[in-house]
PDB file of N, CA and C in Angstrom:
ATOM      1  N   UNK S 512     252.905  56.551 132.566  1.00 49.00           N
ATOM      2  CA  UNK S 512     253.364  57.470 133.586  1.00 49.00           C
ATOM      3  C   UNK S 512     254.263  58.540 132.989  1.00 49.00           C
ATOM      4  N   UNK S 513     255.018  58.207 131.946  1.00 52.00           N
ATOM      5  CA  UNK S 513     255.923  59.164 131.336  1.00 52.00           C
ATOM      6  C   UNK S 513     255.157  60.337 130.727  1.00 52.00           C
ATOM      7  N   UNK S 514     253.991  60.075 130.104  1.00 52.00           N
ATOM      8  CA  UNK S 514     253.175  61.150 129.540  1.00 52.00           C
ATOM      9  C   UNK S 514     252.676  62.075 130.644  1.00 52.00           C
ATOM     10  N   UNK S 515     252.357  61.501 131.792  1.00 48.00           N
ATOM     11  CA  UNK S 515     251.901  62.314 132.923  1.00 48.00           C
ATOM     12  C   UNK S 515     253.009  63.250 133.389  1.00 48.00           C
ATOM     13  N   UNK S 516     254.233  62.715 133.515  1.00 49.00           N
ATOM     14  CA  UNK S 516     255.358  63.555 133.921  1.00 49.00           C
ATOM     15  C   UNK S 516     255.602  64.657 132.904  1.00 49.00           C
ATOM     16  N   UNK S 517     255.529  64.324 131.633  1.00 49.00           N
ATOM     17  CA  UNK S 517     255.736  65.307 130.577  1.00 49.00           C
ATOM     18  C   UNK S 517     254.688  66.402 130.653  1.00 49.00           C
ATOM     19  N   UNK S 518     253.442  65.997 130.838  1.00 49.00           N
ATOM     20  CA  UNK S 518     252.374  66.988 130.914  1.00 49.00           C
ATOM     21  C   UNK S 518     252.528  67.872 132.139  1.00 49.00           C
ATOM     22  N   UNK S 519     252.866  67.269 133.277  1.00 48.00           N
ATOM     23  CA  UNK S 519     253.059  68.061 134.490  1.00 48.00           C
ATOM     24  C   UNK S 519     254.214  69.040 134.337  1.00 48.00           C
ATOM     25  N   UNK S 520     255.282  68.623 133.681  1.00 53.00           N
ATOM     26  CA  UNK S 520     256.407  69.535 133.447  1.00 53.00           C
ATOM     27  C   UNK S 520     255.952  70.717 132.605  1.00 53.00           C
ATOM     28  N   UNK S 521     255.129  70.458 131.600  1.00 54.00           N
ATOM     29  CA  UNK S 521     254.608  71.532 130.763  1.00 54.00           C
ATOM     30  C   UNK S 521     253.705  72.469 131.533  1.00 54.00           C
ATOM     31  N   UNK S 522     252.862  71.906 132.384  1.00 50.00           N
ATOM     32  CA  UNK S 522     251.965  72.730 133.210  1.00 50.00           C
ATOM     33  C   UNK S 522     252.778  73.604 134.157  1.00 50.00           C
ATOM     34  N   UNK S 523     253.777  73.009 134.800  1.00 56.00           N
ATOM     35  CA  UNK S 523     254.608  73.779 135.732  1.00 56.00           C
ATOM     36  C   UNK S 523     255.360  74.895 135.002  1.00 56.00           C
ATOM     37  N   UNK S 524     255.895  74.604 133.841  1.00 54.00           N
ATOM     38  CA  UNK S 524     256.604  75.620 133.065  1.00 54.00           C
ATOM     39  C   UNK S 524     255.656  76.747 132.677  1.00 54.00           C
ATOM     40  N   UNK S 525     254.432  76.400 132.311  1.00 52.00           N
ATOM     41  CA  UNK S 525     253.441  77.412 131.945  1.00 52.00           C
ATOM     42  C   UNK S 525     253.092  78.281 133.143  1.00 52.00           C
ATOM     43  N   UNK S 526     252.925  77.671 134.304  1.00 52.00           N
ATOM     44  CA  UNK S 526     252.605  78.438 135.505  1.00 52.00           C
ATOM     45  C   UNK S 526     253.741  79.366 135.890  1.00 52.00           C
ATOM     46  N   UNK S 527     254.958  78.882 135.803  1.00 52.00           N
ATOM     47  CA  UNK S 527     256.111  79.722 136.125  1.00 52.00           C
ATOM     48  C   UNK S 527     256.209  80.849 135.121  1.00 52.00           C
ATOM     49  N   UNK S 528     256.011  80.533 133.841  1.00 50.00           N
ATOM     50  CA  UNK S 528     256.084  81.541 132.797  1.00 50.00           C
ATOM     51  C   UNK S 528     255.025  82.613 132.994  1.00 50.00           C
ATOM     52  N   UNK S 529     253.833  82.228 133.394  1.00 52.00           N
ATOM     53  CA  UNK S 529     252.747  83.184 133.590  1.00 52.00           C
ATOM     54  C   UNK S 529     253.064  84.173 134.699  1.00 52.00           C
ATOM     55  N   UNK S 530     253.847  83.767 135.663  1.00 51.00           N
ATOM     56  CA  UNK S 530     254.159  84.654 136.777  1.00 51.00           C
ATOM     57  C   UNK S 530     255.619  85.055 136.835  1.00 51.00           C
ATOM     58  N   UNK S 531     256.323  85.018 135.712  1.00 49.00           N
ATOM     59  CA  UNK S 531     257.764  85.229 135.758  1.00 49.00           C
ATOM     60  C   UNK S 531     258.160  86.638 136.168  1.00 49.00           C
ATOM     61  N   UNK S 532     257.283  87.625 136.012  1.00 50.00           N
ATOM     62  CA  UNK S 532     257.623  88.978 136.428  1.00 50.00           C
ATOM     63  C   UNK S 532     257.327  89.215 137.907  1.00 50.00           C
ATOM     64  N   UNK S 533     256.692  88.278 138.547  1.00 50.00           N
ATOM     65  CA  UNK S 533     256.354  88.370 139.952  1.00 50.00           C
ATOM     66  C   UNK S 533     257.419  87.643 140.759  1.00 50.00           C
ATOM     67  N   UNK S 534     258.069  88.337 141.687  1.00 51.00           N
ATOM     68  CA  UNK S 534     259.148  87.726 142.458  1.00 51.00           C
ATOM     69  C   UNK S 534     258.680  86.488 143.213  1.00 51.00           C
ATOM     70  N   UNK S 535     257.406  86.401 143.527  1.00 50.00           N
ATOM     71  CA  UNK S 535     256.886  85.224 144.213  1.00 50.00           C
ATOM     72  C   UNK S 535     256.936  83.991 143.312  1.00 50.00           C
ATOM     73  N   UNK S 536     257.049  84.185 141.998  1.00 65.00           N
ATOM     74  CA  UNK S 536     257.081  83.054 141.072  1.00 65.00           C
ATOM     75  C   UNK S 536     258.421  82.327 141.110  1.00 65.00           C
ATOM     76  N   UNK S 537     259.444  82.940 141.665  1.00 70.00           N
ATOM     77  CA  UNK S 537     260.744  82.295 141.744  1.00 70.00           C
ATOM     78  C   UNK S 537     260.720  81.177 142.768  1.00 70.00           C
ATOM     79  N   UNK S 538     261.359  80.069 142.448  1.00 71.00           N
ATOM     80  CA  UNK S 538     261.471  79.014 143.457  1.00 71.00           C
ATOM     81  C   UNK S 538     262.200  79.546 144.686  1.00 71.00           C
ATOM     82  N   UNK S 539     261.852  79.068 145.872  1.00 71.00           N
ATOM     83  CA  UNK S 539     262.446  79.594 147.104  1.00 71.00           C
ATOM     84  C   UNK S 539     263.974  79.571 147.108  1.00 71.00           C
ATOM     85  N   UNK S 540     264.583  78.527 146.526  1.00 74.00           N
ATOM     86  CA  UNK S 540     266.037  78.455 146.564  1.00 74.00           C
ATOM     87  C   UNK S 540     266.687  79.568 145.737  1.00 74.00           C
ATOM     88  N   UNK S 541     266.000  80.080 144.715  1.00 81.00           N
ATOM     89  CA  UNK S 541     266.556  81.173 143.931  1.00 81.00           C
ATOM     90  C   UNK S 541     266.539  82.486 144.717  1.00 81.00           C
ATOM     91  N   UNK S 542     265.589  82.636 145.596  1.00 80.00           N
ATOM     92  CA  UNK S 542     265.511  83.857 146.382  1.00 80.00           C
ATOM     93  C   UNK S 542     266.635  83.934 147.408  1.00 80.00           C
ATOM     94  N   UNK S 543     267.278  82.815 147.697  1.00 78.00           N
ATOM     95  CA  UNK S 543     268.363  82.774 148.670  1.00 78.00           C
ATOM     96  C   UNK S 543     269.731  83.028 148.022  1.00 78.00           C
ATOM     97  N   UNK S 544     269.797  83.084 146.708  1.00 85.00           N
ATOM     98  CA  UNK S 544     271.052  83.208 145.972  1.00 85.00           C
ATOM     99  C   UNK S 544     271.415  84.677 145.783  1.00 85.00           C
ATOM    100  N   UNK S 545     272.717  84.950 145.730  1.00 89.00           N
ATOM    101  CA  UNK S 545     273.217  86.306 145.537  1.00 89.00           C
ATOM    102  C   UNK S 545     273.013  86.762 144.092  1.00 89.00           C
ATOM    103  N   UNK S 546     271.764  86.989 143.743  1.00 92.00           N
ATOM    104  CA  UNK S 546     271.401  87.526 142.434  1.00 92.00           C
ATOM    105  C   UNK S 546     270.077  88.256 142.627  1.00 92.00           C
ATOM    106  N   UNK S 547     270.070  89.534 142.312  1.00 91.00           N
ATOM    107  CA  UNK S 547     268.869  90.328 142.527  1.00 91.00           C
ATOM    108  C   UNK S 547     267.972  90.432 141.298  1.00 91.00           C
ATOM    109  N   UNK S 548     268.386  89.827 140.186  1.00 93.00           N
ATOM    110  CA  UNK S 548     267.598  89.959 138.963  1.00 93.00           C
ATOM    111  C   UNK S 548     267.565  88.642 138.188  1.00 93.00           C
ATOM    112  N   UNK S 549     266.640  87.769 138.570  1.00 92.00           N
ATOM    113  CA  UNK S 549     266.446  86.507 137.849  1.00 92.00           C
ATOM    114  C   UNK S 549     265.473  86.755 136.720  1.00 92.00           C
ATOM    115  N   UNK S 550     265.836  86.348 135.519  1.00 93.00           N
ATOM    116  CA  UNK S 550     264.979  86.504 134.344  1.00 93.00           C
ATOM    117  C   UNK S 550     264.608  85.129 133.810  1.00 93.00           C
ATOM    118  N   UNK S 551     263.432  85.045 133.223  1.00 91.00           N
ATOM    119  CA  UNK S 551     262.968  83.800 132.616  1.00 91.00           C
ATOM    120  C   UNK S 551     263.425  83.753 131.162  1.00 91.00           C
ATOM    121  N   UNK S 552     263.976  82.627 130.752  1.00 92.00           N
ATOM    122  CA  UNK S 552     264.393  82.416 129.371  1.00 92.00           C
ATOM    123  C   UNK S 552     263.401  81.459 128.720  1.00 92.00           C
ATOM    124  N   UNK S 553     262.579  81.980 127.804  1.00 89.00           N
ATOM    125  CA  UNK S 553     261.554  81.166 127.143  1.00 89.00           C
ATOM    126  C   UNK S 553     262.147  79.992 126.385  1.00 89.00           C
ATOM    127  N   UNK S 554     263.257  80.222 125.727  1.00 90.00           N
ATOM    128  CA  UNK S 554     263.840  79.169 124.895  1.00 90.00           C
ATOM    129  C   UNK S 554     264.240  77.947 125.720  1.00 90.00           C
ATOM    130  N   UNK S 555     264.892  78.200 126.857  1.00 91.00           N
ATOM    131  CA  UNK S 555     265.361  77.075 127.674  1.00 91.00           C
ATOM    132  C   UNK S 555     264.336  76.633 128.711  1.00 91.00           C
ATOM    133  N   UNK S 556     263.392  77.509 129.042  1.00 90.00           N
ATOM    134  CA  UNK S 556     262.410  77.179 130.066  1.00 90.00           C
ATOM    135  C   UNK S 556     263.013  77.198 131.462  1.00 90.00           C
ATOM    136  N   UNK S 557     264.025  78.048 131.660  1.00 92.00           N
ATOM    137  CA  UNK S 557     264.702  78.159 132.945  1.00 92.00           C
ATOM    138  C   UNK S 557     264.957  79.631 133.273  1.00 92.00           C
ATOM    139  N   UNK S 558     265.403  79.860 134.502  1.00 93.00           N
ATOM    140  CA  UNK S 558     265.806  81.196 134.908  1.00 93.00           C
ATOM    141  C   UNK S 558     267.301  81.387 134.694  1.00 93.00           C
ATOM    142  N   UNK S 559     267.698  82.634 134.442  1.00 94.00           N
ATOM    143  CA  UNK S 559     269.114  82.984 134.406  1.00 94.00           C
ATOM    144  C   UNK S 559     269.309  84.288 135.173  1.00 94.00           C
ATOM    145  N   UNK S 560     270.510  84.487 135.694  1.00 95.00           N
ATOM    146  CA  UNK S 560     270.810  85.665 136.491  1.00 95.00           C
ATOM    147  C   UNK S 560     271.225  86.810 135.578  1.00 95.00           C
ATOM    148  N   UNK S 561     270.550  87.944 135.724  1.00 95.00           N
ATOM    149  CA  UNK S 561     270.821  89.126 134.909  1.00 95.00           C
ATOM    150  C   UNK S 561     271.291  90.292 135.788  1.00 95.00           C
ATOM    151  N   UNK S 562     271.979  89.982 136.861  1.00 95.00           N
ATOM    152  CA  UNK S 562     272.463  90.962 137.833  1.00 95.00           C
ATOM    153  C   UNK S 562     273.954  91.208 137.582  1.00 95.00           C
ATOM    154  N   UNK S 563     274.291  92.402 137.102  1.00 96.00           N
ATOM    155  CA  UNK S 563     275.686  92.733 136.779  1.00 96.00           C
ATOM    156  C   UNK S 563     276.628  92.609 137.971  1.00 96.00           C
ATOM    157  N   UNK S 564     276.126  92.760 139.182  1.00 95.00           N
ATOM    158  CA  UNK S 564     276.970  92.732 140.378  1.00 95.00           C
ATOM    159  C   UNK S 564     277.053  91.358 141.033  1.00 95.00           C
ATOM    160  N   UNK S 565     276.463  90.362 140.435  1.00 94.00           N
ATOM    161  CA  UNK S 565     276.434  89.034 141.035  1.00 94.00           C
ATOM    162  C   UNK S 565     277.481  88.114 140.415  1.00 94.00           C
ATOM    163  N   UNK S 566     278.022  87.245 141.238  1.00 94.00           N
ATOM    164  CA  UNK S 566     278.918  86.194 140.761  1.00 94.00           C
ATOM    165  C   UNK S 566     278.196  85.312 139.737  1.00 94.00           C
ATOM    166  N   UNK S 567     276.897  85.150 139.895  1.00 94.00           N
ATOM    167  CA  UNK S 567     276.104  84.265 139.052  1.00 94.00           C
ATOM    168  C   UNK S 567     275.636  84.927 137.755  1.00 94.00           C
ATOM    169  N   UNK S 568     276.109  86.115 137.443  1.00 96.00           N
ATOM    170  CA  UNK S 568     275.727  86.832 136.224  1.00 96.00           C
ATOM    171  C   UNK S 568     275.854  85.911 135.014  1.00 96.00           C
ATOM    172  N   UNK S 569     274.749  85.741 134.273  1.00 96.00           N
ATOM    173  CA  UNK S 569     274.751  84.929 133.069  1.00 96.00           C
ATOM    174  C   UNK S 569     274.557  83.443 133.308  1.00 96.00           C
ATOM    175  N   UNK S 570     274.523  83.022 134.575  1.00 96.00           N
ATOM    176  CA  UNK S 570     274.330  81.602 134.891  1.00 96.00           C
ATOM    177  C   UNK S 570     272.859  81.225 134.742  1.00 96.00           C
ATOM    178  N   UNK S 571     272.642  80.010 134.279  1.00 96.00           N
ATOM    179  CA  UNK S 571     271.302  79.433 134.197  1.00 96.00           C
ATOM    180  C   UNK S 571     271.119  78.507 135.384  1.00 96.00           C
ATOM    181  N   UNK S 572     269.875  78.402 135.851  1.00 93.00           N
ATOM    182  CA  UNK S 572     269.576  77.572 137.014  1.00 93.00           C
ATOM    183  C   UNK S 572     268.549  76.526 136.619  1.00 93.00           C
ATOM    184  N   UNK S 573     268.873  75.266 136.920  1.00 91.00           N
ATOM    185  CA  UNK S 573     267.916  74.188 136.662  1.00 91.00           C
ATOM    186  C   UNK S 573     268.220  73.014 137.580  1.00 91.00           C
ATOM    187  N   UNK S 574     267.192  72.481 138.196  1.00 89.00           N
ATOM    188  CA  UNK S 574     267.316  71.269 138.994  1.00 89.00           C
ATOM    189  C   UNK S 574     268.279  71.393 140.163  1.00 89.00           C
ATOM    190  N   UNK S 575     268.363  72.581 140.757  1.00 89.00           N
ATOM    191  CA  UNK S 575     269.238  72.773 141.910  1.00 89.00           C
ATOM    192  C   UNK S 575     270.696  73.032 141.553  1.00 89.00           C
ATOM    193  N   UNK S 576     270.973  73.199 140.260  1.00 91.00           N
ATOM    194  CA  UNK S 576     272.354  73.435 139.829  1.00 91.00           C
ATOM    195  C   UNK S 576     272.446  74.695 138.971  1.00 91.00           C
ATOM    196  N   UNK S 577     273.638  75.287 138.962  1.00 93.00           N
ATOM    197  CA  UNK S 577     273.909  76.454 138.136  1.00 93.00           C
ATOM    198  C   UNK S 577     274.773  76.041 136.952  1.00 93.00           C
ATOM    199  N   UNK S 578     274.497  76.642 135.808  1.00 96.00           N
ATOM    200  CA  UNK S 578     275.254  76.374 134.590  1.00 96.00           C
ATOM    201  C   UNK S 578     275.782  77.706 134.066  1.00 96.00           C
ATOM    202  N   UNK S 579     277.064  77.752 133.744  1.00 96.00           N
ATOM    203  CA  UNK S 579     277.705  79.004 133.337  1.00 96.00           C
ATOM    204  C   UNK S 579     277.217  79.530 131.997  1.00 96.00           C
ATOM    205  N   UNK S 580     276.648  78.673 131.192  1.00 95.00           N
ATOM    206  CA  UNK S 580     276.169  79.097 129.875  1.00 95.00           C
ATOM    207  C   UNK S 580     274.968  78.254 129.468  1.00 95.00           C
ATOM    208  N   UNK S 581     274.269  78.733 128.456  1.00 94.00           N
ATOM    209  CA  UNK S 581     273.121  77.979 127.958  1.00 94.00           C
ATOM    210  C   UNK S 581     273.588  76.672 127.323  1.00 94.00           C
ATOM    211  N   UNK S 582     274.755  76.683 126.690  1.00 94.00           N
ATOM    212  CA  UNK S 582     275.240  75.444 126.072  1.00 94.00           C
ATOM    213  C   UNK S 582     275.579  74.386 127.122  1.00 94.00           C
ATOM    214  N   UNK S 583     276.153  74.793 128.260  1.00 95.00           N
ATOM    215  CA  UNK S 583     276.431  73.806 129.310  1.00 95.00           C
ATOM    216  C   UNK S 583     275.135  73.304 129.937  1.00 95.00           C
ATOM    217  N   UNK S 584     274.131  74.166 130.036  1.00 95.00           N
ATOM    218  CA  UNK S 584     272.810  73.749 130.518  1.00 95.00           C
ATOM    219  C   UNK S 584     272.230  72.688 129.597  1.00 95.00           C
ATOM    220  N   UNK S 585     272.292  72.937 128.299  1.00 93.00           N
ATOM    221  CA  UNK S 585     271.698  72.032 127.315  1.00 93.00           C
ATOM    222  C   UNK S 585     272.396  70.679 127.269  1.00 93.00           C
ATOM    223  N   UNK S 586     273.630  70.582 127.726  1.00 94.00           N
ATOM    224  CA  UNK S 586     274.360  69.316 127.735  1.00 94.00           C
ATOM    225  C   UNK S 586     273.978  68.424 128.906  1.00 94.00           C
ATOM    226  N   UNK S 587     273.331  68.981 129.919  1.00 92.00           N
ATOM    227  CA  UNK S 587     272.940  68.218 131.098  1.00 92.00           C
ATOM    228  C   UNK S 587     271.836  67.220 130.746  1.00 92.00           C
ATOM    229  N   UNK S 588     272.004  65.973 131.163  1.00 91.00           N
ATOM    230  CA  UNK S 588     270.992  64.953 130.869  1.00 91.00           C
ATOM    231  C   UNK S 588     269.674  65.247 131.597  1.00 91.00           C
ATOM    232  N   UNK S 589     269.747  65.794 132.807  1.00 91.00           N
ATOM    233  CA  UNK S 589     268.507  66.124 133.520  1.00 91.00           C
ATOM    234  C   UNK S 589     267.772  67.259 132.816  1.00 91.00           C
ATOM    235  N   UNK S 590     268.531  68.211 132.280  1.00 92.00           N
ATOM    236  CA  UNK S 590     267.898  69.299 131.544  1.00 92.00           C
ATOM    237  C   UNK S 590     267.272  68.781 130.251  1.00 92.00           C
ATOM    238  N   UNK S 591     267.957  67.907 129.546  1.00 90.00           N
ATOM    239  CA  UNK S 591     267.432  67.367 128.285  1.00 90.00           C
ATOM    240  C   UNK S 591     266.102  66.665 128.504  1.00 90.00           C
ATOM    241  N   UNK S 592     265.983  65.935 129.592  1.00 89.00           N
ATOM    242  CA  UNK S 592     264.733  65.271 129.925  1.00 89.00           C
ATOM    243  C   UNK S 592     263.638  66.296 130.229  1.00 89.00           C
ATOM    244  N   UNK S 593     263.978  67.319 131.010  1.00 88.00           N
ATOM    245  CA  UNK S 593     263.035  68.393 131.345  1.00 88.00           C
ATOM    246  C   UNK S 593     262.597  69.144 130.093  1.00 88.00           C
ATOM    247  N   UNK S 594     263.560  69.442 129.226  1.00 86.00           N
ATOM    248  CA  UNK S 594     263.296  70.255 128.045  1.00 86.00           C
ATOM    249  C   UNK S 594     262.278  69.597 127.113  1.00 86.00           C
ATOM    250  N   UNK S 595     262.350  68.280 126.976  1.00 85.00           N
ATOM    251  CA  UNK S 595     261.377  67.558 126.152  1.00 85.00           C
ATOM    252  C   UNK S 595     259.973  67.787 126.693  1.00 85.00           C
ATOM    253  N   UNK S 596     259.807  67.744 128.006  1.00 82.00           N
ATOM    254  CA  UNK S 596     258.516  67.997 128.629  1.00 82.00           C
ATOM    255  C   UNK S 596     258.093  69.443 128.508  1.00 82.00           C
ATOM    256  N   UNK S 597     259.056  70.346 128.607  1.00 81.00           N
ATOM    257  CA  UNK S 597     258.765  71.783 128.499  1.00 81.00           C
ATOM    258  C   UNK S 597     258.237  72.106 127.109  1.00 81.00           C
ATOM    259  N   UNK S 598     258.871  71.592 126.097  1.00 78.00           N
ATOM    260  CA  UNK S 598     258.449  71.871 124.725  1.00 78.00           C
ATOM    261  C   UNK S 598     257.161  71.144 124.362  1.00 78.00           C
ATOM    262  N   UNK S 599     256.844  70.056 125.047  1.00 74.00           N
ATOM    263  CA  UNK S 599     255.610  69.317 124.775  1.00 74.00           C
ATOM    264  C   UNK S 599     254.474  69.798 125.663  1.00 74.00           C
ATOM    265  N   UNK S 600     254.681  70.876 126.381  1.00 67.00           N
ATOM    266  CA  UNK S 600     253.688  71.376 127.330  1.00 67.00           C
ATOM    267  C   UNK S 600     252.493  72.026 126.664  1.00 67.00           C
ATOM    268  N   UNK S 601     251.625  72.567 127.480  1.00 51.00           N
ATOM    269  CA  UNK S 601     250.402  73.215 127.025  1.00 51.00           C
ATOM    270  C   UNK S 601     250.745  74.349 126.049  1.00 51.00           C
ATOM    271  N   UNK S 602     250.036  74.390 124.947  1.00 56.00           N
ATOM    272  CA  UNK S 602     250.226  75.443 123.962  1.00 56.00           C
ATOM    273  C   UNK S 602     251.323  75.133 122.958  1.00 56.00           C
ATOM    274  N   UNK S 603     251.925  73.957 123.047  1.00 52.00           N
ATOM    275  CA  UNK S 603     253.017  73.624 122.143  1.00 52.00           C
ATOM    276  C   UNK S 603     252.530  73.092 120.806  1.00 52.00           C
ATOM    277  N   UNK S 604     251.261  72.695 120.741  1.00 52.00           N
ATOM    278  CA  UNK S 604     250.735  72.103 119.525  1.00 52.00           C
ATOM    279  C   UNK S 604     250.948  70.607 119.462  1.00 52.00           C
ATOM    280  N   UNK S 605     251.585  70.037 120.469  1.00 49.00           N
ATOM    281  CA  UNK S 605     251.803  68.596 120.508  1.00 49.00           C
ATOM    282  C   UNK S 605     250.514  67.896 120.901  1.00 49.00           C
ATOM    283  N   UNK S 606     250.144  66.879 120.134  1.00 50.00           N
ATOM    284  CA  UNK S 606     248.931  66.131 120.448  1.00 50.00           C
ATOM    285  C   UNK S 606     249.223  65.127 121.535  1.00 50.00           C
ATOM    286  N   UNK S 607     248.226  64.828 122.317  1.00 47.00           N
ATOM    287  CA  UNK S 607     248.370  63.846 123.394  1.00 47.00           C
ATOM    288  C   UNK S 607     247.716  64.357 124.649  1.00 47.00           C
ATOM    289  N   UNK S 608     247.865  63.614 125.711  1.00 47.00           N
ATOM    290  CA  UNK S 608     247.293  64.033 126.982  1.00 47.00           C
ATOM    291  C   UNK S 608     245.786  63.860 126.993  1.00 47.00           C
ATOM    292  N   UNK S 609     245.068  64.811 127.537  1.00 45.00           N
ATOM    293  CA  UNK S 609     243.633  64.719 127.706  1.00 45.00           C
ATOM    294  C   UNK S 609     242.926  64.996 126.389  1.00 45.00           C
ATOM    295  N   UNK S 610     242.390  63.968 125.805  1.00 46.00           N
ATOM    296  CA  UNK S 610     241.570  64.124 124.593  1.00 46.00           C
ATOM    297  C   UNK S 610     242.370  64.509 123.365  1.00 46.00           C
ATOM    298  N   UNK S 611     243.715  64.449 123.411  1.00 44.00           N
ATOM    299  CA  UNK S 611     244.536  64.890 122.299  1.00 44.00           C
ATOM    300  C   UNK S 611     244.830  63.778 121.398  1.00 44.00           C
TER     301      UNK S 611
END
């Protein structure tokens, strides 16, 4: 079951990444936040606020929580679990999953 979760996380990250310039690609809860410019960060596989006029400027968003910096995001245990799946996703070169 863990491989399935990892693969699904990779698929979801790929789908979000493919549509990151489309405002519809943002999760609904991000559209409700006082930030008019959410950007996708490839390295972390998350969104961050790039709106100079927002309180959330520079904050990363993952799992329903905001992190003031990328380093605080990376320290989160929920993020660490997600990140392993994100990096093992489609196109990562990791063997496994269907026929791998």
